Amino acid sequence: MARRRKGDAVSGWVNLDKPYDLTSTHAVSRIRRIFNAQKAGHAGTLDPLATGVLPIALGEATKTVPFLMDADKAYRFTIAWGRTTATYDREGETIAESDVRPTLAQVEAVLPRFVGEIEQVPPAYSAIKVDGERAYDLARAGETVELKSRIVVIHEARVVDAADPDHVILEIACGKGTYVRAIVRDLAEALGACGHVSELRRTRVGSFTEQSAVTLELLEDLGHKARHSEALLPVETALDDIPALAVTDEDAFRLKQGRSIVLVPRQVEAVKARLKPGSRTVSAMSGGSVVALCEMRAGRLEPSRVFHLEKSGDEPDVDYGRTQG
């Protein structure tokens, strides 16, 4: 007999506005406690010094984490001129200084070089693994860390403001794997200056935006009033970019058993028209909830991830997968 997990079988997403100086792991732990959730994970680490959008998955929503990890993101950040640090943020040890203070016009002139597909070398102080070790652990131990460059995509970059000669505020929209600290490092080098990230805020992850994010204080207050479910978003929130297809109750039952279903030609054509290039993933929906994530092959839907979402009056499911994130 399957052992029951501690906590409640709650499933959904929380769009947390992560506060300053809190790790993503600790943020997940606190949200999990507020909801008394059986399992939880997050969609993309946010540095302790950064604030902003940190989507946190509870229960069955953890199965959709990989899709949100691949989603586009947006950031607003401040560059402080005059000092380069080992970590390229304000907490790092100073490794270079300069009196150069790039003007707004100079920054705007160089910025287009950082838009589109660009090569970027991740910072040594990053979570990338080198021979099984985190790069930041090696760097903190005094070892020289050499990471390979990789292609990242910057969709948009613009200067927002310059409060004074020592600071400039920028916004970017980018694809996965982009490091803001690396952009600041390379931008400063292109301008013959020294600089580091003094403030960083993530403003969007996929469909999760800062406008709809909720603070930890608000969530804890709602928890005390037993109203925390008001902040819970549907599991499907992370699947906005994936075509949804309504299926019958009979087909939903088959998919939940791990069996494939056959689509009629009009369904195949409708789904094909909405698929992203190179993607076969479709979300099967029944009763307004996601039943399974499927791969469409030869006119059939083959389930790859099955969801066990409770409906009102149902008994909790006991088949819960591993926490992702």
Short mmCIF file of N, CA, C and O in Angstrom, two decimals, residues 141-243:
data_model
loop_
_atom_site.label_atom_id
_atom_site.label_comp_id
_atom_site.label_asym_id
_atom_site.label_seq_id
_atom_site.Cartn_x
_atom_site.Cartn_y
_atom_site.Cartn_z
N ALA A 141 36.12 28.45 -3.69
CA ALA A 141 37.26 27.73 -3.14
C ALA A 141 38.59 28.25 -3.70
O ALA A 141 39.64 27.72 -3.37
N GLY A 142 38.49 29.27 -4.56
CA GLY A 142 39.70 29.87 -5.11
C GLY A 142 40.20 29.25 -6.39
O GLY A 142 41.28 29.61 -6.89
N GLU A 143 39.45 28.29 -6.93
CA GLU A 143 39.86 27.66 -8.18
C GLU A 143 39.48 28.52 -9.38
O GLU A 143 38.49 29.25 -9.36
N THR A 144 40.30 28.41 -10.43
CA THR A 144 40.00 29.12 -11.68
C THR A 144 38.94 28.34 -12.44
O THR A 144 39.12 27.16 -12.74
N VAL A 145 37.85 29.01 -12.74
CA VAL A 145 36.74 28.37 -13.43
C VAL A 145 36.64 28.92 -14.85
O VAL A 145 36.50 30.13 -15.05
N GLU A 146 36.73 28.04 -15.82
CA GLU A 146 36.61 28.44 -17.22
C GLU A 146 35.38 27.76 -17.82
O GLU A 146 35.35 26.54 -17.97
N LEU A 147 34.37 28.55 -18.11
CA LEU A 147 33.13 28.03 -18.68
C LEU A 147 33.09 28.32 -20.18
O LEU A 147 33.57 29.35 -20.63
N LYS A 148 32.50 27.41 -20.91
CA LYS A 148 32.40 27.58 -22.37
C LYS A 148 31.30 28.57 -22.71
O LYS A 148 30.28 28.67 -22.02
N SER A 149 31.53 29.30 -23.79
CA SER A 149 30.50 30.23 -24.27
C SER A 149 29.34 29.43 -24.86
O SER A 149 29.50 28.28 -25.28
N ARG A 150 28.18 30.03 -24.86
CA ARG A 150 27.01 29.40 -25.45
C ARG A 150 26.13 30.46 -26.07
O ARG A 150 26.23 31.65 -25.75
N ILE A 151 25.25 30.02 -26.92
CA ILE A 151 24.35 30.94 -27.61
C ILE A 151 23.12 31.19 -26.74
O ILE A 151 22.47 30.25 -26.28
N VAL A 152 22.83 32.45 -26.50
CA VAL A 152 21.59 32.84 -25.82
C VAL A 152 20.87 33.84 -26.71
O VAL A 152 21.45 34.42 -27.62
N VAL A 153 19.59 34.02 -26.43
CA VAL A 153 18.77 34.91 -27.26
C VAL A 153 18.27 36.09 -26.43
O VAL A 153 17.62 35.89 -25.40
N ILE A 154 18.58 37.29 -26.88
CA ILE A 154 18.05 38.51 -26.27
C ILE A 154 17.03 39.09 -27.25
O ILE A 154 17.40 39.52 -28.35
N HIS A 155 15.77 39.08 -26.88
CA HIS A 155 14.73 39.56 -27.79
C HIS A 155 14.70 41.09 -27.86
O HIS A 155 14.44 41.67 -28.93
N GLU A 156 14.98 41.71 -26.73
CA GLU A 156 14.87 43.17 -26.66
C GLU A 156 15.73 43.69 -25.51
O GLU A 156 15.87 43.04 -24.48
N ALA A 157 16.35 44.84 -25.72
CA ALA A 157 17.14 45.48 -24.67
C ALA A 157 16.99 46.99 -24.82
O ALA A 157 17.10 47.52 -25.93
N ARG A 158 16.73 47.66 -23.71
CA ARG A 158 16.57 49.11 -23.81
C ARG A 158 17.01 49.79 -22.51
O ARG A 158 16.97 49.21 -21.44
N VAL A 159 17.44 51.04 -22.68
CA VAL A 159 17.80 51.86 -21.52
C VAL A 159 16.53 52.50 -20.98
O VAL A 159 15.74 53.08 -21.73
N VAL A 160 16.33 52.37 -19.68
CA VAL A 160 15.14 52.92 -19.05
C VAL A 160 15.40 54.31 -18.48
O VAL A 160 14.62 55.24 -18.67
N ASP A 161 16.53 54.45 -17.77
CA ASP A 161 16.79 55.71 -17.07
C ASP A 161 18.24 55.73 -16.60
O ASP A 161 18.91 54.69 -16.55
N ALA A 162 18.71 56.90 -16.28
CA ALA A 162 20.02 57.06 -15.65
C ALA A 162 19.84 58.08 -14.53
O ALA A 162 19.75 59.28 -14.78
N ALA A 163 19.74 57.58 -13.30
CA ALA A 163 19.45 58.45 -12.16
C ALA A 163 20.57 59.44 -11.91
O ALA A 163 20.33 60.58 -11.49
N ASP A 164 21.80 59.02 -12.18
CA ASP A 164 22.97 59.88 -11.99
C ASP A 164 24.10 59.31 -12.84
O ASP A 164 23.96 58.23 -13.43
N PRO A 165 25.24 60.00 -12.94
CA PRO A 165 26.33 59.51 -13.79
C PRO A 165 26.87 58.14 -13.40
O PRO A 165 27.50 57.47 -14.22
N ASP A 166 26.64 57.72 -12.17
CA ASP A 166 27.18 56.45 -11.69
C ASP A 166 26.28 55.25 -11.95
O ASP A 166 26.70 54.11 -11.71
N HIS A 167 25.06 55.49 -12.41
CA HIS A 167 24.11 54.38 -12.57
C HIS A 167 23.31 54.50 -13.86
O HIS A 167 23.01 55.62 -14.31
N VAL A 168 22.93 53.35 -14.42
CA VAL A 168 22.02 53.31 -15.55
C VAL A 168 21.10 52.10 -15.37
O VAL A 168 21.53 51.06 -14.87
N ILE A 169 19.83 52.29 -15.71
CA ILE A 169 18.83 51.22 -15.55
C ILE A 169 18.44 50.70 -16.93
O ILE A 169 18.13 51.48 -17.84
N LEU A 170 18.46 49.37 -17.08
CA LEU A 170 18.12 48.73 -18.34
C LEU A 170 17.03 47.69 -18.15
O LEU A 170 16.82 47.19 -17.03
N GLU A 171 16.37 47.34 -19.24
CA GLU A 171 15.41 46.24 -19.27
C GLU A 171 15.74 45.34 -20.44
O GLU A 171 16.10 45.82 -21.52
N ILE A 172 15.61 44.02 -20.23
CA ILE A 172 15.80 43.08 -21.32
C ILE A 172 14.69 42.04 -21.30
O ILE A 172 14.11 41.75 -20.25
N ALA A 173 14.40 41.49 -22.47
CA ALA A 173 13.55 40.31 -22.61
C ALA A 173 14.42 39.26 -23.28
O ALA A 173 15.08 39.55 -24.28
N CYS A 174 14.46 38.07 -22.73
CA CYS A 174 15.44 37.10 -23.21
C CYS A 174 14.91 35.67 -23.13
O CYS A 174 13.88 35.39 -22.51
N GLY A 175 15.66 34.76 -23.76
CA GLY A 175 15.36 33.35 -23.69
C GLY A 175 16.04 32.71 -22.50
O GLY A 175 16.72 33.38 -21.71
N LYS A 176 15.89 31.41 -22.37
CA LYS A 176 16.43 30.70 -21.21
C LYS A 176 17.97 30.71 -21.23
O LYS A 176 18.59 30.83 -22.29
N GLY A 177 18.56 30.60 -20.05
CA GLY A 177 20.00 30.49 -19.94
C GLY A 177 20.77 31.78 -20.00
O GLY A 177 22.00 31.77 -19.99
N THR A 178 20.07 32.91 -20.04
CA THR A 178 20.74 34.21 -20.13
C THR A 178 21.13 34.69 -18.74
O THR A 178 20.33 34.64 -17.81
N TYR A 179 22.35 35.18 -18.61
CA TYR A 179 22.82 35.74 -17.34
C TYR A 179 22.94 37.26 -17.46
O TYR A 179 23.70 37.77 -18.29
N VAL A 180 22.17 37.97 -16.63
CA VAL A 180 22.22 39.43 -16.63
C VAL A 180 23.61 39.89 -16.22
O VAL A 180 24.16 40.84 -16.79
N ARG A 181 24.22 39.23 -15.25
CA ARG A 181 25.55 39.63 -14.80
C ARG A 181 26.58 39.54 -15.93
O ARG A 181 27.51 40.34 -16.01
N ALA A 182 26.41 38.55 -16.82
CA ALA A 182 27.32 38.42 -17.97
C ALA A 182 27.09 39.55 -18.97
O ALA A 182 28.04 40.05 -19.59
N ILE A 183 25.82 39.96 -19.13
CA ILE A 183 25.53 41.09 -20.02
C ILE A 183 26.21 42.34 -19.49
O ILE A 183 26.84 43.10 -20.25
N VAL A 184 26.10 42.58 -18.20
CA VAL A 184 26.72 43.76 -17.59
C VAL A 184 28.24 43.71 -17.73
O VAL A 184 28.89 44.70 -18.06
N ARG A 185 28.82 42.56 -17.50
CA ARG A 185 30.27 42.37 -17.66
C ARG A 185 30.71 42.74 -19.08
O ARG A 185 31.65 43.52 -19.28
N ASP A 186 30.00 42.19 -20.08
CA ASP A 186 30.39 42.40 -21.47
C ASP A 186 30.08 43.82 -21.95
O ASP A 186 30.82 44.39 -22.76
N LEU A 187 28.99 44.38 -21.45
CA LEU A 187 28.63 45.75 -21.81
C LEU A 187 29.67 46.73 -21.28
O LEU A 187 30.10 47.65 -21.99
N ALA A 188 30.07 46.55 -20.03
CA ALA A 188 31.09 47.42 -19.45
C ALA A 188 32.40 47.31 -20.22
O ALA A 188 33.07 48.32 -20.49
N GLU A 189 32.76 46.10 -20.60
CA GLU A 189 34.00 45.91 -21.36
C GLU A 189 33.93 46.61 -22.71
O GLU A 189 34.91 47.23 -23.15
N ALA A 190 32.77 46.51 -23.37
CA ALA A 190 32.60 47.16 -24.67
C ALA A 190 32.70 48.68 -24.56
O ALA A 190 33.08 49.36 -25.53
N LEU A 191 32.38 49.21 -23.40
CA LEU A 191 32.42 50.66 -23.18
C LEU A 191 33.72 51.12 -22.52
O LEU A 191 33.89 52.30 -22.22
N GLY A 192 34.64 50.18 -22.31
CA GLY A 192 35.90 50.53 -21.67
C GLY A 192 35.74 51.00 -20.23
O GLY A 192 36.50 51.83 -19.74
N ALA A 193 34.75 50.42 -19.56
CA ALA A 193 34.43 50.85 -18.19
C ALA A 193 34.43 49.65 -17.25
O ALA A 193 34.57 48.50 -17.67
N CYS A 194 34.30 49.93 -15.97
CA CYS A 194 34.07 48.90 -14.96
C CYS A 194 32.64 49.05 -14.46
O CYS A 194 32.13 50.16 -14.33
N GLY A 195 31.98 47.94 -14.20
CA GLY A 195 30.61 48.01 -13.72
C GLY A 195 30.15 46.69 -13.14
O GLY A 195 30.75 45.64 -13.37
N HIS A 196 29.08 46.75 -12.37
CA HIS A 196 28.49 45.56 -11.78
C HIS A 196 27.00 45.78 -11.60
O HIS A 196 26.51 46.92 -11.68
N VAL A 197 26.27 44.70 -11.35
CA VAL A 197 24.82 44.78 -11.11
C VAL A 197 24.60 45.22 -9.66
O VAL A 197 25.01 44.54 -8.73
N SER A 198 23.94 46.36 -9.50
CA SER A 198 23.65 46.83 -8.13
C SER A 198 22.23 46.49 -7.72
O SER A 198 21.94 46.34 -6.53
N GLU A 199 21.33 46.34 -8.68
CA GLU A 199 19.95 45.90 -8.40
C GLU A 199 19.47 45.05 -9.56
O GLU A 199 19.78 45.34 -10.72
N LEU A 200 18.69 44.01 -9.24
CA LEU A 200 18.17 43.11 -10.27
C LEU A 200 16.77 42.66 -9.89
O LEU A 200 16.53 42.22 -8.77
N ARG A 201 15.86 42.79 -10.85
CA ARG A 201 14.48 42.37 -10.62
C ARG A 201 13.98 41.61 -11.85
O ARG A 201 14.11 42.10 -12.98
N ARG A 202 13.44 40.41 -11.61
CA ARG A 202 12.82 39.68 -12.71
C ARG A 202 11.37 40.10 -12.81
O ARG A 202 10.62 40.02 -11.82
N THR A 203 10.97 40.55 -13.97
CA THR A 203 9.63 41.10 -14.14
C THR A 203 8.66 40.16 -14.85
O THR A 203 7.45 40.39 -14.83
N ARG A 204 9.20 39.09 -15.45
CA ARG A 204 8.29 38.16 -16.15
C ARG A 204 8.97 36.81 -16.34
O ARG A 204 10.17 36.73 -16.62
N VAL A 205 8.19 35.74 -16.19
CA VAL A 205 8.59 34.38 -16.56
C VAL A 205 7.41 33.79 -17.30
O VAL A 205 6.38 33.49 -16.69
N GLY A 206 7.51 33.66 -18.62
CA GLY A 206 6.37 33.19 -19.40
C GLY A 206 5.17 34.09 -19.20
O GLY A 206 5.25 35.31 -19.41
N SER A 207 4.05 33.53 -18.75
CA SER A 207 2.84 34.32 -18.53
C SER A 207 2.76 34.89 -17.11
O SER A 207 1.80 35.58 -16.77
N PHE A 208 3.75 34.62 -16.28
CA PHE A 208 3.79 35.13 -14.91
C PHE A 208 4.47 36.51 -14.91
O PHE A 208 5.63 36.62 -15.30
N THR A 209 3.75 37.53 -14.49
CA THR A 209 4.28 38.89 -14.54
C THR A 209 4.36 39.50 -13.14
O THR A 209 3.71 39.03 -12.20
N GLU A 210 5.14 40.59 -13.02
CA GLU A 210 5.27 41.24 -11.71
C GLU A 210 3.96 41.91 -11.29
O GLU A 210 3.71 42.07 -10.10
N GLN A 211 3.13 42.28 -12.26
CA GLN A 211 1.86 42.92 -11.93
C GLN A 211 0.92 41.97 -11.18
O GLN A 211 0.13 42.40 -10.34
N SER A 212 1.04 40.67 -11.46
CA SER A 212 0.14 39.71 -10.81
C SER A 212 0.84 38.95 -9.69
O SER A 212 0.24 38.06 -9.07
N ALA A 213 2.10 39.28 -9.41
CA ALA A 213 2.84 38.57 -8.36
C ALA A 213 2.36 39.00 -6.98
O ALA A 213 1.91 40.13 -6.78
N VAL A 214 2.47 38.09 -6.03
CA VAL A 214 2.03 38.36 -4.65
C VAL A 214 3.23 38.26 -3.71
O VAL A 214 4.13 37.45 -3.92
N THR A 215 3.22 39.07 -2.67
CA THR A 215 4.33 39.09 -1.74
C THR A 215 4.21 37.96 -0.72
O THR A 215 3.12 37.43 -0.48
N LEU A 216 5.33 37.65 -0.10
CA LEU A 216 5.34 36.63 0.93
C LEU A 216 4.50 37.07 2.13
O LEU A 216 3.79 36.25 2.74
N GLU A 217 4.54 38.35 2.45
CA GLU A 217 3.76 38.88 3.57
C GLU A 217 2.26 38.69 3.34
O GLU A 217 1.53 38.30 4.25
N LEU A 218 1.82 38.98 2.11
CA LEU A 218 0.41 38.81 1.79
C LEU A 218 0.01 37.34 1.87
O LEU A 218 -1.06 37.00 2.42
N LEU A 219 0.85 36.45 1.34
CA LEU A 219 0.54 35.03 1.38
C LEU A 219 0.45 34.51 2.82
O LEU A 219 -0.44 33.72 3.15
N GLU A 220 1.38 34.97 3.66
CA GLU A 220 1.35 34.54 5.06
C GLU A 220 0.11 35.07 5.77
O GLU A 220 -0.49 34.38 6.59
N ASP A 221 -0.29 36.29 5.43
CA ASP A 221 -1.50 36.86 6.01
C ASP A 221 -2.73 36.08 5.56
O ASP A 221 -3.62 35.76 6.37
N LEU A 222 -2.78 35.72 4.26
CA LEU A 222 -3.89 34.92 3.76
C LEU A 222 -3.90 33.54 4.42
O LEU A 222 -4.96 32.98 4.71
N GLY A 223 -2.69 33.01 4.67
CA GLY A 223 -2.59 31.71 5.32
C GLY A 223 -3.17 31.73 6.72
O GLY A 223 -3.87 30.80 7.14
N HIS A 224 -2.91 32.81 7.46
CA HIS A 224 -3.45 32.94 8.82
C HIS A 224 -4.97 33.01 8.80
O HIS A 224 -5.64 32.60 9.76
N LYS A 225 -5.52 33.53 7.69
CA LYS A 225 -6.97 33.66 7.58
C LYS A 225 -7.61 32.50 6.83
O LYS A 225 -8.80 32.55 6.50
N ALA A 226 -6.78 31.47 6.54
CA ALA A 226 -7.25 30.30 5.79
C ALA A 226 -7.80 30.69 4.42
O ALA A 226 -8.74 30.07 3.92
N ARG A 227 -7.19 31.71 3.82
CA ARG A 227 -7.62 32.18 2.48
C ARG A 227 -6.49 32.07 1.47
O ARG A 227 -6.53 32.69 0.42
N HIS A 228 -5.47 31.30 1.76
CA HIS A 228 -4.30 31.22 0.89
C HIS A 228 -4.63 30.66 -0.50
O HIS A 228 -3.93 30.95 -1.47
N SER A 229 -5.71 29.88 -0.60
CA SER A 229 -6.08 29.32 -1.90
C SER A 229 -6.45 30.40 -2.91
O SER A 229 -6.43 30.16 -4.12
N GLU A 230 -6.75 31.62 -2.41
CA GLU A 230 -7.07 32.73 -3.31
C GLU A 230 -5.89 33.10 -4.19
O GLU A 230 -6.05 33.68 -5.26
N ALA A 231 -4.68 32.78 -3.73
CA ALA A 231 -3.48 33.13 -4.49
C ALA A 231 -2.99 31.99 -5.37
O ALA A 231 -1.96 32.12 -6.04
N LEU A 232 -3.71 30.88 -5.39
CA LEU A 232 -3.29 29.70 -6.14
C LEU A 232 -3.81 29.77 -7.58
O LEU A 232 -5.00 29.94 -7.82
N LEU A 233 -2.89 29.64 -8.52
CA LEU A 233 -3.23 29.66 -9.95
C LEU A 233 -3.34 28.24 -10.48
O LEU A 233 -2.69 27.33 -9.97
N PRO A 234 -4.13 28.02 -11.54
CA PRO A 234 -4.32 26.65 -12.07
C PRO A 234 -3.01 26.05 -12.57
O PRO A 234 -2.08 26.76 -12.97
N VAL A 235 -2.96 24.74 -12.56
CA VAL A 235 -1.80 24.01 -13.08
C VAL A 235 -1.51 24.43 -14.52
O VAL A 235 -0.36 24.56 -14.94
N GLU A 236 -2.57 24.68 -15.30
CA GLU A 236 -2.42 25.00 -16.72
C GLU A 236 -1.75 26.34 -16.99
O GLU A 236 -1.39 26.65 -18.13
N THR A 237 -1.58 27.15 -15.95
CA THR A 237 -1.00 28.49 -16.14
C THR A 237 0.37 28.42 -16.80
O THR A 237 0.73 29.31 -17.57
N ALA A 238 1.12 27.37 -16.52
CA ALA A 238 2.47 27.23 -17.09
C ALA A 238 2.44 26.70 -18.51
O ALA A 238 3.49 26.59 -19.15
N LEU A 239 1.25 26.38 -19.02
CA LEU A 239 1.16 25.73 -20.33
C LEU A 239 0.53 26.63 -21.38
O LEU A 239 -0.02 26.14 -22.38
N ASP A 240 0.61 27.94 -21.18
CA ASP A 240 -0.03 28.88 -22.09
C ASP A 240 0.45 28.75 -23.53
O ASP A 240 -0.30 29.01 -24.46
N ASP A 241 1.71 28.37 -23.73
CA ASP A 241 2.27 28.28 -25.08
C ASP A 241 2.03 26.93 -25.73
O ASP A 241 2.46 26.70 -26.85
N ILE A 242 1.35 26.04 -25.02
CA ILE A 242 1.12 24.69 -25.55
C ILE A 242 -0.33 24.57 -26.00
O ILE A 242 -1.25 24.91 -25.25
N PRO A 243 -0.58 24.10 -27.23
CA PRO A 243 -1.97 23.97 -27.70
C PRO A 243 -2.78 23.05 -26.79
O PRO A 243 -2.29 22.00 -26.36
#
